[in-house]
Amino acid sequence: MASTSFIPIVGLIRDIQDMSEDCCSQMITIVSPEQEAHFVISPDTDVIDSIPLRRGMQVAAFYDANVPVPLIFPPQYQAVLITRLEWGESVMLSRFNQDLVSEQNTLQLNVARNTRITTVNGQRFRCPLENRELLVYYSATTRSIPPQTTPRRIVVMC
């Protein structure tokens, strides 16, 4: 999983519709002040914590920027990963180096004792985080370069 090609859209779920007769795929509409987008949620989509999606929920949906999309408005993407966010929370999916700095050099992690660290399927992760693909949930950052944060949660993308 190469996170550099995954782009998040953060917003509220406005609508959820079944897409097929077997009800295995859904189309969700995500709205934010800047944009509106449709996401196809299929059996291949990773939904962190396997939470049931519902209208009004704040989420971050990631799509692969290397996959072609139809030229329609609002845009329609195939969701690769979707996660619920707390209010005021941000999320980043990136590979973090040995100093826990993202590959874009836009965030450095200061992991605390109370930072929840799990795998995608919710199991505790007890190995080093260095040089791994991480989904990081955080709120406040410093004004340093790169900004530093103590994440609330980290999901290791094994």
PDB file of N, CA and C in Angstrom, residues 6-13 28-32 35 37 39-41 45-49 51 53-54 56-63 77-87 89-93 135-138 152 157:
ATOM      1  N   PHE A   6      -2.640   7.918  -2.035  1.00  0.00           N
ATOM      2  CA  PHE A   6      -3.953   7.938  -1.400  1.00  0.00           C
ATOM      3  C   PHE A   6      -4.288   9.342  -0.929  1.00  0.00           C
ATOM      4  N   ILE A   7      -5.421   9.837  -1.387  1.00  0.00           N
ATOM      5  CA  ILE A   7      -5.872  11.192  -1.090  1.00  0.00           C
ATOM      6  C   ILE A   7      -7.123  11.092  -0.214  1.00  0.00           C
ATOM      7  N   PRO A   8      -7.161  11.830   0.916  1.00  0.00           N
ATOM      8  CA  PRO A   8      -8.360  11.796   1.755  1.00  0.00           C
ATOM      9  C   PRO A   8      -9.326  12.926   1.409  1.00  0.00           C
ATOM     10  N   ILE A   9     -10.588  12.635   1.553  1.00  0.00           N
ATOM     11  CA  ILE A   9     -11.623  13.672   1.547  1.00  0.00           C
ATOM     12  C   ILE A   9     -12.329  13.547   2.886  1.00  0.00           C
ATOM     13  N   VAL A  10     -12.357  14.651   3.619  1.00  0.00           N
ATOM     14  CA  VAL A  10     -12.937  14.673   4.968  1.00  0.00           C
ATOM     15  C   VAL A  10     -14.237  15.445   4.922  1.00  0.00           C
ATOM     16  N   GLY A  11     -15.272  14.893   5.525  1.00  0.00           N
ATOM     17  CA  GLY A  11     -16.547  15.579   5.576  1.00  0.00           C
ATOM     18  C   GLY A  11     -17.593  14.737   6.270  1.00  0.00           C
ATOM     19  N   LEU A  12     -18.839  15.162   6.124  1.00  0.00           N
ATOM     20  CA  LEU A  12     -19.973  14.465   6.730  1.00  0.00           C
ATOM     21  C   LEU A  12     -20.659  13.595   5.692  1.00  0.00           C
ATOM     22  N   ILE A  13     -21.110  12.425   6.113  1.00  0.00           N
ATOM     23  CA  ILE A  13     -21.893  11.577   5.222  1.00  0.00           C
ATOM     24  C   ILE A  13     -23.293  12.170   5.115  1.00  0.00           C
ATOM     25  N   ILE A  28     -21.778   6.339  -0.968  1.00  0.00           N
ATOM     26  CA  ILE A  28     -21.996   7.350   0.056  1.00  0.00           C
ATOM     27  C   ILE A  28     -21.631   8.709  -0.521  1.00  0.00           C
ATOM     28  N   THR A  29     -22.330   9.715  -0.069  1.00  0.00           N
ATOM     29  CA  THR A  29     -22.043  11.089  -0.456  1.00  0.00           C
ATOM     30  C   THR A  29     -21.430  11.786   0.738  1.00  0.00           C
ATOM     31  N   ILE A  30     -20.234  12.350   0.532  1.00  0.00           N
ATOM     32  CA  ILE A  30     -19.537  13.080   1.580  1.00  0.00           C
ATOM     33  C   ILE A  30     -19.513  14.549   1.201  1.00  0.00           C
ATOM     34  N   VAL A  31     -19.910  15.404   2.135  1.00  0.00           N
ATOM     35  CA  VAL A  31     -19.907  16.846   1.885  1.00  0.00           C
ATOM     36  C   VAL A  31     -19.027  17.538   2.928  1.00  0.00           C
ATOM     37  N   SER A  32     -18.322  18.546   2.446  1.00  0.00           N
ATOM     38  CA  SER A  32     -17.531  19.412   3.308  1.00  0.00           C
ATOM     39  C   SER A  32     -17.753  20.829   2.800  1.00  0.00           C
ATOM     40  N   GLN A  35     -16.211  20.887  -0.817  1.00  0.00           N
ATOM     41  CA  GLN A  35     -16.554  19.988  -1.907  1.00  0.00           C
ATOM     42  C   GLN A  35     -17.610  18.968  -1.520  1.00  0.00           C
ATOM     43  N   ALA A  37     -18.427  14.790  -2.759  1.00  0.00           N
ATOM     44  CA  ALA A  37     -17.894  13.665  -3.523  1.00  0.00           C
ATOM     45  C   ALA A  37     -18.694  12.411  -3.203  1.00  0.00           C
ATOM     46  N   PHE A  39     -18.512   8.219  -2.997  1.00  0.00           N
ATOM     47  CA  PHE A  39     -17.569   7.125  -2.816  1.00  0.00           C
ATOM     48  C   PHE A  39     -18.302   5.804  -2.911  1.00  0.00           C
ATOM     49  N   VAL A  40     -17.723   4.879  -3.675  1.00  0.00           N
ATOM     50  CA  VAL A  40     -18.228   3.516  -3.732  1.00  0.00           C
ATOM     51  C   VAL A  40     -17.542   2.733  -2.620  1.00  0.00           C
ATOM     52  N   ILE A  41     -18.357   2.169  -1.746  1.00  0.00           N
ATOM     53  CA  ILE A  41     -17.862   1.325  -0.658  1.00  0.00           C
ATOM     54  C   ILE A  41     -18.156  -0.114  -1.072  1.00  0.00           C
ATOM     55  N   THR A  45     -13.172  -2.415   0.372  1.00  0.00           N
ATOM     56  CA  THR A  45     -12.875  -1.192   1.113  1.00  0.00           C
ATOM     57  C   THR A  45     -12.592  -1.528   2.577  1.00  0.00           C
ATOM     58  N   ASP A  46     -11.469  -1.024   3.094  1.00  0.00           N
ATOM     59  CA  ASP A  46     -11.168  -1.187   4.519  1.00  0.00           C
ATOM     60  C   ASP A  46     -11.935  -0.120   5.294  1.00  0.00           C
ATOM     61  N   VAL A  47     -12.807  -0.551   6.188  1.00  0.00           N
ATOM     62  CA  VAL A  47     -13.520   0.356   7.084  1.00  0.00           C
ATOM     63  C   VAL A  47     -12.919   0.136   8.463  1.00  0.00           C
ATOM     64  N   ILE A  48     -12.178   1.139   8.946  1.00  0.00           N
ATOM     65  CA  ILE A  48     -11.484   0.993  10.220  1.00  0.00           C
ATOM     66  C   ILE A  48     -12.492   0.726  11.330  1.00  0.00           C
ATOM     67  N   ASP A  49     -12.201  -0.273  12.151  1.00  0.00           N
ATOM     68  CA  ASP A  49     -13.049  -0.739  13.256  1.00  0.00           C
ATOM     69  C   ASP A  49     -14.358  -1.358  12.779  1.00  0.00           C
ATOM     70  N   ILE A  51     -16.928  -0.145  11.539  1.00  0.00           N
ATOM     71  CA  ILE A  51     -18.070   0.600  12.054  1.00  0.00           C
ATOM     72  C   ILE A  51     -19.166   0.707  11.000  1.00  0.00           C
ATOM     73  N   LEU A  53     -21.496   2.672   8.823  1.00  0.00           N
ATOM     74  CA  LEU A  53     -21.544   4.062   8.377  1.00  0.00           C
ATOM     75  C   LEU A  53     -22.981   4.554   8.474  1.00  0.00           C
ATOM     76  N   ARG A  54     -23.151   5.836   8.850  1.00  0.00           N
ATOM     77  CA  ARG A  54     -24.496   6.407   8.951  1.00  0.00           C
ATOM     78  C   ARG A  54     -24.467   7.880   8.578  1.00  0.00           C
ATOM     79  N   GLY A  56     -24.648  11.787   8.707  1.00  0.00           N
ATOM     80  CA  GLY A  56     -24.214  12.728   9.729  1.00  0.00           C
ATOM     81  C   GLY A  56     -22.883  12.406  10.357  1.00  0.00           C
ATOM     82  N   MET A  57     -22.324  11.240  10.058  1.00  0.00           N
ATOM     83  CA  MET A  57     -21.050  10.832  10.634  1.00  0.00           C
ATOM     84  C   MET A  57     -19.909  11.575   9.930  1.00  0.00           C
ATOM     85  N   GLN A  58     -18.943  12.065  10.706  1.00  0.00           N
ATOM     86  CA  GLN A  58     -17.768  12.703  10.119  1.00  0.00           C
ATOM     87  C   GLN A  58     -16.749  11.621   9.810  1.00  0.00           C
ATOM     88  N   VAL A  59     -16.291  11.585   8.544  1.00  0.00           N
ATOM     89  CA  VAL A  59     -15.373  10.541   8.106  1.00  0.00           C
ATOM     90  C   VAL A  59     -14.258  11.128   7.250  1.00  0.00           C
ATOM     91  N   ALA A  60     -13.231  10.334   7.081  1.00  0.00           N
ATOM     92  CA  ALA A  60     -12.196  10.577   6.074  1.00  0.00           C
ATOM     93  C   ALA A  60     -12.222   9.361   5.164  1.00  0.00           C
ATOM     94  N   ALA A  61     -12.448   9.602   3.869  1.00  0.00           N
ATOM     95  CA  ALA A  61     -12.451   8.530   2.872  1.00  0.00           C
ATOM     96  C   ALA A  61     -11.239   8.730   1.974  1.00  0.00           C
ATOM     97  N   PHE A  62     -10.456   7.685   1.811  1.00  0.00           N
ATOM     98  CA  PHE A  62      -9.245   7.748   0.998  1.00  0.00           C
ATOM     99  C   PHE A  62      -9.497   7.060  -0.334  1.00  0.00           C
ATOM    100  N   TYR A  63      -9.021   7.688  -1.412  1.00  0.00           N
ATOM    101  CA  TYR A  63      -9.083   7.064  -2.731  1.00  0.00           C
ATOM    102  C   TYR A  63      -7.686   7.068  -3.339  1.00  0.00           C
ATOM    103  N   TYR A  77     -15.454   8.280  -6.580  1.00  0.00           N
ATOM    104  CA  TYR A  77     -14.220   7.544  -6.342  1.00  0.00           C
ATOM    105  C   TYR A  77     -14.528   6.172  -5.765  1.00  0.00           C
ATOM    106  N   GLN A  78     -13.604   5.249  -5.966  1.00  0.00           N
ATOM    107  CA  GLN A  78     -13.644   3.960  -5.283  1.00  0.00           C
ATOM    108  C   GLN A  78     -12.917   4.141  -3.953  1.00  0.00           C
ATOM    109  N   ALA A  79     -13.606   3.952  -2.836  1.00  0.00           N
ATOM    110  CA  ALA A  79     -12.977   4.130  -1.522  1.00  0.00           C
ATOM    111  C   ALA A  79     -12.035   2.963  -1.248  1.00  0.00           C
ATOM    112  N   VAL A  80     -10.795   3.281  -0.892  1.00  0.00           N
ATOM    113  CA  VAL A  80      -9.814   2.274  -0.504  1.00  0.00           C
ATOM    114  C   VAL A  80      -9.885   2.064   1.000  1.00  0.00           C
ATOM    115  N   LEU A  81     -10.091   3.155   1.731  1.00  0.00           N
ATOM    116  CA  LEU A  81     -10.093   3.143   3.183  1.00  0.00           C
ATOM    117  C   LEU A  81     -11.043   4.222   3.661  1.00  0.00           C
ATOM    118  N   ILE A  82     -11.802   3.932   4.698  1.00  0.00           N
ATOM    119  CA  ILE A  82     -12.682   4.938   5.291  1.00  0.00           C
ATOM    120  C   ILE A  82     -12.621   4.792   6.808  1.00  0.00           C
ATOM    121  N   THR A  83     -12.606   5.937   7.485  1.00  0.00           N
ATOM    122  CA  THR A  83     -12.524   5.926   8.940  1.00  0.00           C
ATOM    123  C   THR A  83     -13.363   7.055   9.519  1.00  0.00           C
ATOM    124  N   ARG A  84     -13.916   6.815  10.672  1.00  0.00           N
ATOM    125  CA  ARG A  84     -14.670   7.842  11.384  1.00  0.00           C
ATOM    126  C   ARG A  84     -13.697   8.747  12.114  1.00  0.00           C
ATOM    127  N   LEU A  85     -14.030  10.038  12.174  1.00  0.00           N
ATOM    128  CA  LEU A  85     -13.208  11.014  12.889  1.00  0.00           C
ATOM    129  C   LEU A  85     -14.008  11.634  14.014  1.00  0.00           C
ATOM    130  N   GLU A  86     -13.304  11.969  15.088  1.00  0.00           N
ATOM    131  CA  GLU A  86     -13.901  12.762  16.156  1.00  0.00           C
ATOM    132  C   GLU A  86     -13.930  14.218  15.682  1.00  0.00           C
ATOM    133  N   TRP A  87     -14.769  15.044  16.285  1.00  0.00           N
ATOM    134  CA  TRP A  87     -14.825  16.450  15.910  1.00  0.00           C
ATOM    135  C   TRP A  87     -13.498  17.128  16.216  1.00  0.00           C
ATOM    136  N   GLU A  89     -10.710  16.539  14.765  1.00  0.00           N
ATOM    137  CA  GLU A  89      -9.606  15.613  14.596  1.00  0.00           C
ATOM    138  C   GLU A  89      -9.166  15.581  13.126  1.00  0.00           C
ATOM    139  N   SER A  90      -7.866  15.369  12.935  1.00  0.00           N
ATOM    140  CA  SER A  90      -7.296  15.198  11.601  1.00  0.00           C
ATOM    141  C   SER A  90      -6.754  13.786  11.490  1.00  0.00           C
ATOM    142  N   VAL A  91      -6.515  13.374  10.241  1.00  0.00           N
ATOM    143  CA  VAL A  91      -5.975  12.043  10.003  1.00  0.00           C
ATOM    144  C   VAL A  91      -4.962  12.126   8.869  1.00  0.00           C
ATOM    145  N   MET A  92      -3.917  11.314   8.980  1.00  0.00           N
ATOM    146  CA  MET A  92      -2.901  11.258   7.924  1.00  0.00           C
ATOM    147  C   MET A  92      -2.520   9.805   7.695  1.00  0.00           C
ATOM    148  N   LEU A  93      -2.417   9.430   6.424  1.00  0.00           N
ATOM    149  CA  LEU A  93      -1.929   8.114   6.036  1.00  0.00           C
ATOM    150  C   LEU A  93      -0.600   8.329   5.334  1.00  0.00           C
ATOM    151  N   LEU A 135      -1.700   5.049   9.787  1.00  0.00           N
ATOM    152  CA  LEU A 135      -2.861   5.929   9.742  1.00  0.00           C
ATOM    153  C   LEU A 135      -2.911   6.592  11.116  1.00  0.00           C
ATOM    154  N   VAL A 136      -2.690   7.907  11.153  1.00  0.00           N
ATOM    155  CA  VAL A 136      -2.500   8.634  12.410  1.00  0.00           C
ATOM    156  C   VAL A 136      -3.671   9.571  12.655  1.00  0.00           C
ATOM    157  N   TYR A 137      -4.265   9.489  13.853  1.00  0.00           N
ATOM    158  CA  TYR A 137      -5.367  10.361  14.268  1.00  0.00           C
ATOM    159  C   TYR A 137      -4.805  11.368  15.275  1.00  0.00           C
ATOM    160  N   TYR A 138      -4.996  12.647  15.020  1.00  0.00           N
ATOM    161  CA  TYR A 138      -4.424  13.670  15.901  1.00  0.00           C
ATOM    162  C   TYR A 138      -5.277  14.933  15.849  1.00  0.00           C
ATOM    163  N   ARG A 152      -3.700  10.572  19.089  1.00  0.00           N
ATOM    164  CA  ARG A 152      -4.666   9.856  19.922  1.00  0.00           C
ATOM    165  C   ARG A 152      -4.622   8.369  19.604  1.00  0.00           C
ATOM    166  N   MET A 157      -0.734  -0.142   9.082  1.00  0.00           N
ATOM    167  CA  MET A 157      -1.243  -0.760   7.872  1.00  0.00           C
ATOM    168  C   MET A 157      -0.304  -1.893   7.475  1.00  0.00           C
TER     169      MET A 157
END
